[in-house]
Amino acid sequence: MAEFKSNAIDCGVVEAVQTRAFDVAVIGGGPAGMAAALAAHKAGARVAIVEREQHLGGILRQCIHPGFGLSHFKQELTGPEYAQRFIDKVHATDIALFLNSMVLGIDSGEPAEDTAVHTVTLMSPAGMLQLTGRAVVLAMGCRERTRSEIKIPGSRPAGVFTAGLAQRYINIENLKPGSRAVILGSGDIGLIMARRCTLEGISVEGVYELMPYANGLRRNVKNCLDDFGVPLHLSTTVTRVIGHDRLEAVEVSQVDERLAPIPGTERIIPCDTLLLSVGLIPENELSVAAGVELDPRTRGAVVDQSLQTGVPGIFACGNVLHVHDLADNVTTESERAGAAAAAYALGTGAGAVPDCELTVSPAGIAGYALPGRITAVALTKLNFRVRRPVDAARVRILAGGVELFAGKVRPFKPSVMESFPLPAKVIKQALDLGASKIVLSVDPIEEA
Amino acid sequence: MSTNATETLQFNCTTCPSECLLTVEVERDANGAVVEVRSVTGNNCPRGDKFAHQELTCPMRVLTTTVAVSGGDEALLPVRTAEAIPLELHAQAMALIRGLVVNAPIRMGDVVLKDLLNTNINLIASMDIE
């Protein structure tokens, strides 16, 4: 634990760090962590949740809008309502809660050779603590991309926020971020903040989107922009931030097919607030330090069909694994991870010895395919997302150059995370062909 | 003699995650008021038809916002209308809700304001606050 070396550690005081034993330690108390913990508990495991905030619920606590629960609860709930249902379920169990607690590391940052037991080191209000468990579930969620990641030129005044931070200010902290806002990015958070700002008396000049299509769900374009007459400017981006102490204006420009700003199309938009809704990145600092391999496409862990990472006993689910658009999908995925983690920890799971070793790769317009590894010949849920919208395309499954499956032709949108059930017999066919790789390809069909 | 005009609109149904793209043929009078919804296509279930008719006569939305909390472990309570209310009432409802303060503790589902703007719909708490 070189990073934390201090006199106290040198003196052996580290021995005094209290240890609590569990079967499954879940990191994160948002929708992913709660669903995983509940599923692991239901499977008979002793479970702990570590959450850095004072309350369970994660980002759902600030997502006060409706649109949650349509598939999981068959009714439309707000984010806090969706969270509260899980908080109540967690409280009705003996799942141990470590709130206001920050995880510092898993397995002391060294990938253990014999991973019989993992150690989660955390800082709680009562001091440092170690949780042990045969299984760990990573459920830390994601973070927003910032101005520096999209490199908007100009000055650095106050008034430039990520949309989720402004959401936290308005919905949790009772702070008003500004009076006249421009929103860059038509992802769901940007769209929802356009409505939220308008309702709170913050005028929204418009939503600007680099791509030639809206990135958020259709319902959000309709209910958040159309309802309030907020214009959506496609193929347009912010090319300069203007202001000294506080933001005074932004310059926007139209972009060409290669997404490069077109000279001469610049417009100056006076505003005191710029909200950025320009993408989310899985929060995997802890995972990487624990030796978990990431997929450069999802920026989440490479997992197998049971959502186990490359480190035996460490599982991942929710937005830390890949960015979802619906909390309901996070719940479904995390229940699988929690159940698999419990089965691993309790030694009740099938597939302790892998049946096979296949990798899964995306092709065509599929931006990623998850899981990246298949180790069992069983029905496997594949998730993917396309890189651009198409009116007509089909999913194809290939192995060793042979097409094993072709789906029906239909439209695909990047804003929708797709799910595809890969039958056991297709996996068997791939193995019979001697393939080591399955390719999930989404191929646009040319109009006749 | 009829000055009514027929118009074709396209919008998504938001009843469920399928978000069917509806094509709606609507007849309007000289003042632009809807006389008749002539046809709805593109919906994969009957709820799309119902949604299109509602949308053209009186669009209904759930309103969500926050109210100030006194004596709780959070500054704000997220609230919602128990059911959808007319979209045109949202601005007026916000003006009314803005002045409210509720005392903790509060349970999800507790009524924060009864019969919001005579809609017969209550404003309720979205979350517990201790």
XYZ file of C-alpha atoms in Angstrom:
578
model
C 0.000 0.000 0.000
C 2.763 2.380 -0.996
C 0.399 5.254 -1.763
C -0.779 5.476 1.824
C 2.577 5.018 3.481
C 2.908 7.079 6.641
C 4.663 6.924 9.955
C 1.646 5.214 11.437
C 1.826 2.423 8.868
C 5.570 2.075 9.336
C 5.044 1.675 13.053
C 2.651 -1.179 12.489
C -0.424 0.764 13.549
C -1.981 -0.499 10.320
C -2.579 -3.768 12.184
C -5.242 -1.941 14.163
C -7.430 -1.339 11.099
C -10.691 -3.047 11.808
C -11.777 -5.791 9.426
C -15.339 -6.917 8.751
C -16.007 -10.130 6.845
C -18.728 -10.471 4.190
C -19.369 -12.682 1.181
C -20.041 -9.843 -1.249
C -18.851 -6.235 -0.913
C -20.694 -3.819 -3.214
C -19.023 -0.504 -4.031
C -21.631 2.162 -4.725
C -25.154 2.658 -3.356
C -26.917 3.870 -6.483
C -29.376 1.857 -8.560
C -26.665 -0.606 -9.652
C -25.242 -1.175 -6.183
C -28.632 -1.563 -4.517
C -29.929 -4.034 -7.118
C -26.712 -6.067 -6.983
C -26.728 -6.098 -3.177
C -30.383 -7.166 -3.008
C -29.847 -9.973 -5.519
C -26.739 -11.207 -3.667
C -28.613 -11.053 -0.359
C -31.523 -12.981 -1.836
C -29.078 -15.684 -2.929
C -28.008 -16.114 0.696
C -24.834 -14.030 0.794
C -23.728 -11.722 3.611
C -23.595 -8.363 1.828
C -22.183 -4.884 2.458
C -22.745 -1.677 0.477
C -20.189 1.133 0.608
C -21.543 4.556 -0.426
C -19.618 7.829 -0.336
C -22.726 10.012 0.082
C -24.836 10.343 3.216
C -27.790 8.539 1.584
C -28.368 5.605 -0.715
C -29.808 6.370 -4.161
C -26.867 7.756 -6.118
C -27.597 10.028 -9.047
C -31.325 9.135 -8.943
C -31.754 11.526 -6.005
C -31.158 14.478 -8.321
C -33.060 13.017 -11.301
C -36.385 14.367 -10.033
C -38.104 13.991 -13.435
C -40.424 11.142 -14.426
C -39.543 8.440 -16.946
C -38.167 5.762 -14.629
C -39.634 2.360 -13.910
C -41.644 1.909 -17.118
C -40.177 -1.533 -17.710
C -39.178 -2.637 -14.185
C -42.251 -1.464 -12.266
C -44.651 -1.088 -15.226
C -45.442 2.447 -14.117
C -43.834 5.821 -14.600
C -41.852 6.934 -11.554
C -39.526 9.828 -10.807
C -35.847 9.089 -10.097
C -36.237 9.598 -6.325
C -39.310 7.322 -6.279
C -37.420 4.649 -8.206
C -34.531 4.949 -5.730
C -36.772 5.006 -2.662
C -38.338 1.664 -3.602
C -34.880 0.082 -3.573
C -33.775 1.993 -0.456
C -36.813 0.582 1.371
C -35.978 -2.936 0.183
C -32.356 -2.595 1.318
C -33.459 -1.290 4.729
C -35.745 -4.298 5.123
C -32.717 -6.629 4.952
C -29.604 -7.053 7.097
C -27.370 -5.729 4.302
C -24.619 -3.758 6.099
C -24.419 -0.102 5.034
C -21.246 1.942 5.128
C -22.422 5.474 4.274
C -20.295 8.636 4.048
C -17.555 6.156 3.230
C -15.019 6.411 0.456
C -13.327 3.314 -0.902
C -9.581 3.893 -1.110
C -8.584 0.666 -2.782
C -9.377 -2.934 -3.582
C -6.775 -5.598 -2.778
C -4.198 -2.943 -1.867
C -3.799 -2.118 -5.506
C -2.047 -5.388 -6.224
C -3.825 -7.976 -8.317
C -3.805 -10.937 -5.953
C -2.454 -14.216 -7.294
C -4.752 -16.372 -5.248
C -7.904 -14.314 -5.060
C -9.611 -16.392 -2.409
C -10.630 -13.225 -0.595
C -10.721 -9.611 -1.767
C -10.127 -6.693 0.563
C -11.913 -3.354 0.211
C -10.242 -0.556 2.167
C -12.427 2.411 2.978
C -12.435 5.624 4.966
C -15.578 6.012 7.037
C -16.520 8.699 9.577
C -15.334 6.228 12.239
C -11.934 5.831 10.597
C -10.279 3.397 8.272
C -11.947 0.048 7.763
C -11.351 -3.086 5.727
C -14.122 -5.245 4.326
C -13.295 -8.707 3.101
C -15.313 -10.809 0.714
C -14.794 -13.546 -1.840
C -16.686 -11.330 -4.289
C -16.683 -7.584 -4.955
C -19.259 -5.829 -7.140
C -18.118 -2.621 -8.819
C -21.100 -0.245 -9.046
C -19.501 3.203 -8.955
C -21.425 4.684 -11.889
C -19.994 7.259 -14.260
C -18.845 10.863 -14.494
C -19.585 13.642 -16.922
C -17.218 14.699 -19.658
C -16.048 18.235 -19.006
C -15.100 21.280 -21.039
C -11.446 20.266 -21.018
C -12.299 16.938 -22.646
C -13.991 18.589 -25.628
C -11.504 21.461 -25.728
C -13.722 24.517 -26.264
C -11.448 27.506 -26.948
C -11.797 30.820 -25.166
C -11.473 32.273 -21.695
C -12.151 30.462 -18.413
C -14.888 32.426 -16.637
C -17.323 31.175 -13.993
C -20.634 29.961 -15.402
C -19.531 26.883 -17.349
C -21.004 23.757 -15.728
C -21.560 20.147 -16.626
C -25.326 19.643 -16.896
C -25.386 17.115 -14.052
C -23.607 19.518 -11.707
C -26.171 22.215 -12.481
C -28.858 19.582 -11.854
C -27.350 18.907 -8.445
C -27.228 22.637 -7.640
C -30.881 23.146 -8.589
C -32.424 19.910 -7.296
C -30.339 19.084 -4.200
C -28.473 22.172 -3.035
C -31.110 24.838 -3.752
C -28.684 26.973 -5.746
C -29.425 28.815 -8.991
C -26.538 28.437 -11.448
C -27.445 31.479 -13.582
C -30.182 33.365 -15.405
C -29.676 32.823 -19.124
C -28.383 29.467 -20.273
C -27.049 27.865 -23.417
C -26.911 24.075 -23.422
C -24.307 22.211 -25.445
C -25.197 18.600 -26.186
C -28.584 16.972 -26.690
C -27.948 14.000 -24.426
C -30.737 13.215 -21.985
C -29.270 15.251 -19.134
C -28.975 18.323 -21.374
C -32.567 17.977 -22.554
C -33.886 17.447 -19.048
C -31.955 20.463 -17.787
C -33.462 22.613 -20.560
C -36.906 21.898 -19.089
C -35.767 22.165 -15.486
C -34.080 25.542 -16.061
C -37.147 26.866 -17.904
C -39.477 25.818 -15.072
C -37.177 27.484 -12.521
C -37.172 30.783 -14.413
C -33.749 30.400 -16.041
C -34.207 31.243 -19.718
C -32.750 28.690 -22.091
C -31.601 30.228 -25.363
C -31.230 26.900 -27.102
C -29.693 23.454 -27.163
C -26.762 23.027 -29.563
C -25.754 19.628 -30.904
C -22.601 18.806 -32.846
C -24.154 15.794 -34.558
C -26.881 16.064 -37.229
C -29.339 14.268 -34.891
C -30.487 14.548 -31.271
C -28.607 12.278 -28.887
C -31.250 11.877 -26.218
C -34.401 9.788 -26.076
C -37.256 10.957 -28.306
C -39.510 11.433 -25.275
C -37.056 13.935 -23.836
C -36.789 15.958 -27.054
C -40.582 16.155 -27.096
C -41.288 16.740 -23.413
C -38.302 18.941 -22.584
C -37.745 21.044 -25.713
C -40.908 20.985 -27.857
C -43.207 21.530 -24.848
C -41.353 24.709 -23.890
C -40.407 26.019 -27.333
C -36.686 25.586 -26.679
C -34.941 25.375 -30.079
C -32.604 22.497 -30.936
C -29.773 23.532 -33.277
C -28.260 20.466 -34.946
C -24.796 20.318 -36.567
C -23.860 23.330 -34.457
C -21.376 23.605 -31.620
C -19.889 26.114 -29.200
C -16.605 27.376 -30.657
C -15.644 30.006 -28.085
C -16.297 30.894 -24.471
C -16.404 34.656 -23.867
C -16.199 36.476 -20.534
C -13.672 37.510 -17.898
C -14.997 36.857 -14.411
C -18.387 35.515 -15.424
C -19.510 34.038 -18.735
C -20.878 36.816 -20.976
C -21.556 34.972 -24.226
C -20.667 31.957 -26.293
C -19.816 31.812 -29.966
C -21.550 29.020 -31.861
C -20.715 27.754 -35.354
C -22.252 25.296 -37.751
C -20.150 22.246 -38.556
C -19.574 20.344 -41.791
C -19.949 16.589 -42.387
C -16.566 15.998 -40.763
C -17.799 17.941 -37.707
C -15.349 20.809 -38.359
C -16.672 24.362 -37.711
C -17.557 26.212 -40.930
C -15.851 29.648 -41.042
C -18.321 32.486 -41.512
C -21.191 30.745 -39.656
C -20.203 32.128 -36.235
C -22.935 33.691 -34.071
C -22.528 35.294 -30.648
C -25.130 34.187 -28.091
C -25.247 36.307 -24.918
C -25.612 34.108 -21.809
C -24.258 33.804 -18.275
C -24.419 30.012 -18.086
C -23.193 27.235 -20.365
C -24.316 23.707 -19.501
C -22.376 20.832 -21.028
C -24.141 17.559 -21.720
C -21.413 15.981 -23.781
C -21.200 12.412 -22.627
C -20.515 10.191 -19.651
C -17.467 8.128 -18.776
C -17.525 5.061 -16.499
C -15.712 5.841 -13.237
C -13.072 3.095 -13.120
C -10.152 4.465 -11.121
C -10.653 1.843 -8.423
C -11.150 -0.955 -10.956
C -7.921 -0.185 -12.805
C -5.986 -0.005 -9.538
C -7.377 -3.446 -8.668
C -5.971 -4.867 -11.908
C -9.247 -4.953 -13.856
C -8.773 -4.736 -17.625
C -10.916 -2.115 -19.397
C -12.450 -2.159 -22.876
C -11.291 1.035 -24.653
C -14.681 1.256 -26.378
C -16.941 1.205 -23.307
C -14.248 2.485 -20.906
C -15.708 -0.094 -18.522
C -14.390 -3.505 -17.526
C -14.072 -6.391 -19.955
C -16.513 -8.912 -18.484
C -17.796 -12.388 -19.209
C -21.437 -13.451 -19.514
C -21.873 -13.411 -15.721
C -20.460 -9.838 -15.602
C -17.252 -11.044 -13.937
C -14.185 -8.974 -14.795
C -10.779 -10.440 -15.647
C -9.998 -10.515 -11.910
C -11.767 -13.583 -10.481
C -14.419 -12.601 -7.943
C -14.665 -8.966 -9.077
C -17.925 -8.201 -10.929
C -19.141 -4.973 -12.540
C -22.578 -3.585 -13.405
C -24.452 -0.408 -14.233
C -22.843 2.744 -15.583
C -19.381 1.776 -14.333
C -19.530 -1.073 -16.855
C -21.105 0.774 -19.784
C -23.272 3.879 -19.920
C -26.974 3.004 -19.901
C -29.863 5.221 -20.966
C -32.476 3.694 -18.641
C -32.163 2.991 -14.917
C -34.436 -0.010 -15.452
C -31.724 -1.638 -17.577
C -29.167 -0.902 -14.867
C -31.367 -2.725 -12.366
C -31.774 -5.809 -14.568
C -28.050 -6.008 -15.295
C -27.067 -5.422 -11.671
C -29.394 -8.129 -10.373
C -27.518 -10.540 -12.647
C -24.150 -9.312 -11.339
C -25.270 -9.559 -7.717
C -26.617 -13.082 -8.150
C -23.445 -14.171 -9.968
C -21.246 -12.587 -7.280
C -23.169 -14.437 -4.553
C -22.923 -17.738 -6.450
C -19.174 -17.198 -6.827
C -18.694 -16.261 -3.175
C -20.801 -19.149 -1.856
C -19.431 -21.646 -4.362
C -22.926 -22.468 -5.610
C -22.447 -21.240 -9.153
C -22.243 -23.409 -12.197
C -19.385 -22.677 -14.557
C -16.624 -22.508 -11.956
C -14.652 -24.328 -14.629
C -15.079 -22.481 -17.952
C -16.751 -24.411 -20.782
C -14.967 -22.380 -23.405
C -13.085 -19.167 -24.044
C -14.516 -16.950 -26.754
C -14.016 -13.223 -27.223
C -16.795 -11.013 -28.584
C -15.969 -8.079 -30.876
C -18.132 -5.397 -32.485
C -18.092 -4.763 -36.245
C -19.960 -2.628 -38.766
C -21.643 0.287 -37.016
C -21.738 -1.469 -33.608
C -19.673 0.734 -31.300
C -19.135 -1.991 -28.708
C -20.325 -5.435 -27.703
C -20.729 -6.623 -24.132
C -19.777 -9.076 -22.642
C -16.370 -9.140 -24.295
C -15.790 -12.752 -23.198
C -17.974 -15.840 -23.214
C -16.927 -18.795 -21.060
C -20.149 -20.824 -20.993
C -22.290 -22.440 -23.669
C -25.571 -20.890 -22.525
C -28.046 -18.241 -23.626
C -26.071 -14.991 -23.389
C -27.436 -11.467 -23.341
C -25.370 -9.276 -25.655
C -25.583 -5.489 -25.326
C -24.412 -3.078 -27.966
C -24.909 0.455 -29.195
C -24.615 1.727 -32.761
C -22.306 4.624 -33.601
C -24.721 6.443 -35.912
C -28.467 6.327 -36.644
C -29.622 4.184 -39.569
C -33.087 3.519 -40.969
C -32.362 -0.061 -41.989
C -29.728 -2.412 -40.641
C -29.493 -5.910 -39.302
C -27.564 -7.639 -36.553
C -25.307 -10.447 -37.760
C -23.372 -12.927 -35.679
C -20.213 -14.230 -37.325
C -17.534 -16.700 -36.308
C -14.601 -17.899 -38.353
C -15.936 -15.963 -41.344
C -19.268 -17.829 -41.251
C -22.582 -16.042 -40.654
C -24.333 -17.887 -37.822
C -27.280 -15.575 -37.415
C -28.886 -12.624 -39.212
C -31.571 -10.545 -37.522
C -34.471 -8.740 -39.107
C -33.936 -5.393 -40.799
C -34.933 -2.421 -38.637
C -33.793 1.088 -37.624
C -31.090 1.636 -34.980
C -30.244 4.773 -32.980
C -27.120 5.571 -30.936
C -29.312 6.830 -28.089
C -30.700 3.339 -27.496
C -28.660 0.599 -25.848
C -29.660 -2.583 -27.661
C -29.931 -6.061 -26.246
C -29.601 -9.249 -28.243
C -30.083 -12.771 -26.850
C -27.329 -14.996 -28.225
C -28.630 -18.586 -28.167
C -26.470 -21.373 -26.726
C -26.633 -23.202 -30.030
C -24.949 -20.299 -31.849
C -22.114 -20.347 -29.291
C -21.869 -24.124 -29.822
C -21.711 -23.610 -33.603
C -18.889 -21.088 -33.190
C -16.934 -23.560 -31.062
C -17.593 -26.363 -33.563
C -16.054 -24.135 -36.231
C -12.961 -23.890 -34.051
C -13.461 -20.128 -33.670
C -11.972 -18.194 -30.764
C -13.921 -15.045 -31.562
C -17.566 -14.173 -32.119
C -18.278 -10.992 -34.056
C -21.444 -8.969 -33.481
C -21.844 -6.882 -36.603
C -24.534 -4.299 -37.275
C -24.651 -3.763 -41.020
C -26.662 -1.026 -42.726
C -28.753 -2.233 -45.671
C -28.412 -0.084 -48.780
C -31.719 1.212 -50.062
C -32.604 -0.595 -53.296
C -67.880 26.499 -47.714
C -65.733 24.825 -45.118
C -62.607 26.788 -44.231
C -61.285 23.829 -42.254
C -57.787 22.679 -43.079
C -56.325 19.220 -42.809
C -52.835 18.922 -41.400
C -50.513 15.945 -40.987
C -48.375 15.904 -37.838
C -45.645 13.556 -36.691
C -44.651 13.068 -33.065
C -43.578 10.267 -30.780
C -45.855 8.546 -28.338
C -44.319 8.736 -24.867
C -46.552 6.232 -23.118
C -43.928 3.469 -23.061
C -40.229 3.061 -23.956
C -41.092 1.944 -27.534
C -41.740 5.615 -28.424
C -43.697 4.809 -31.617
C -43.542 7.578 -34.211
C -47.156 8.571 -34.778
C -48.465 10.148 -37.954
C -51.613 12.062 -37.168
C -54.072 13.614 -39.604
C -55.963 16.417 -37.962
C -58.687 18.765 -39.139
C -58.542 22.307 -37.806
C -61.027 25.178 -38.087
C -60.160 28.700 -39.267
C -58.916 29.572 -35.752
C -56.571 26.590 -35.662
C -58.650 24.699 -33.104
C -58.783 20.942 -33.544
C -62.108 19.855 -35.034
C -61.324 16.213 -35.491
C -58.414 13.813 -35.277
C -58.978 11.975 -38.545
C -56.414 9.219 -38.309
C -53.524 7.984 -36.212
C -51.002 5.591 -37.718
C -47.626 4.262 -36.666
C -48.767 3.124 -33.223
C -48.108 -0.473 -32.268
C -50.801 -0.537 -29.598
C -54.108 1.220 -28.787
C -52.407 3.483 -26.234
C -50.782 5.382 -29.117
C -54.192 6.301 -30.507
C -55.393 7.515 -27.126
C -52.162 9.473 -26.618
C -52.485 11.227 -30.007
C -56.063 12.327 -29.291
C -55.112 13.638 -25.837
C -52.041 15.371 -27.215
C -54.081 17.331 -29.748
C -56.844 18.351 -27.381
C -55.131 18.908 -24.048
C -51.553 17.633 -23.606
C -51.076 16.220 -20.126
C -47.752 15.944 -18.296
C -46.581 14.990 -14.836
C -44.974 18.077 -13.258
C -41.920 17.470 -11.086
C -40.035 20.066 -9.074
C -38.709 20.581 -5.544
C -39.941 22.334 -2.409
C -37.886 23.704 0.480
C -37.566 21.491 3.569
C -37.401 22.736 7.133
C -35.575 20.633 9.724
C -34.541 17.790 7.419
C -31.271 16.199 6.356
C -31.802 17.524 2.811
C -32.484 21.128 1.748
C -35.049 20.167 -0.888
C -37.820 17.608 -1.244
C -38.472 16.308 -4.755
C -42.204 16.432 -5.515
C -44.475 15.363 -8.373
C -48.075 15.620 -9.351
C -49.668 12.273 -8.520
C -51.017 12.118 -12.087
C -50.448 14.151 -15.223
C -51.974 17.638 -15.251
C -52.562 19.892 -18.266
C -49.232 21.135 -19.631
C -50.647 24.670 -19.867
C -50.963 24.779 -16.062
C -47.296 24.007 -15.376
C -46.056 27.626 -15.215
C -48.897 28.617 -12.872
C -48.277 25.529 -10.723
C -44.565 26.370 -10.449
C -45.399 29.886 -9.213
C -47.609 28.371 -6.523
C -45.211 25.592 -5.476
C -42.195 27.910 -5.288
C -43.422 29.437 -2.026
C -44.000 26.150 -0.180
C -41.941 24.900 2.776
C -42.513 21.443 4.264
C -41.383 20.104 7.613
C -39.327 16.926 7.894
C -39.731 14.013 8.347
C -41.582 13.280 5.127
C -42.482 9.957 3.511
C -42.694 9.197 -0.204
C -46.318 9.640 -1.257
C -47.179 12.183 1.467
C -49.460 14.919 0.120
C -47.591 18.222 -0.057
C -50.445 20.205 -1.643
C -54.000 18.975 -2.127
C -55.929 19.497 -5.344
C -53.310 21.505 -7.200
C -55.020 24.407 -9.089
C -58.385 22.630 -8.915
C -57.102 19.774 -11.056
C -58.244 17.274 -8.433
C -54.632 16.040 -8.508
C -52.398 16.197 -5.422
C -48.775 17.261 -5.278
C -46.939 14.433 -3.491
C -43.473 13.727 -2.079
C -41.166 11.681 -4.325
C -38.803 10.552 -1.574
C -38.373 10.106 2.180
C -36.593 12.861 4.076
C -35.621 12.332 7.723
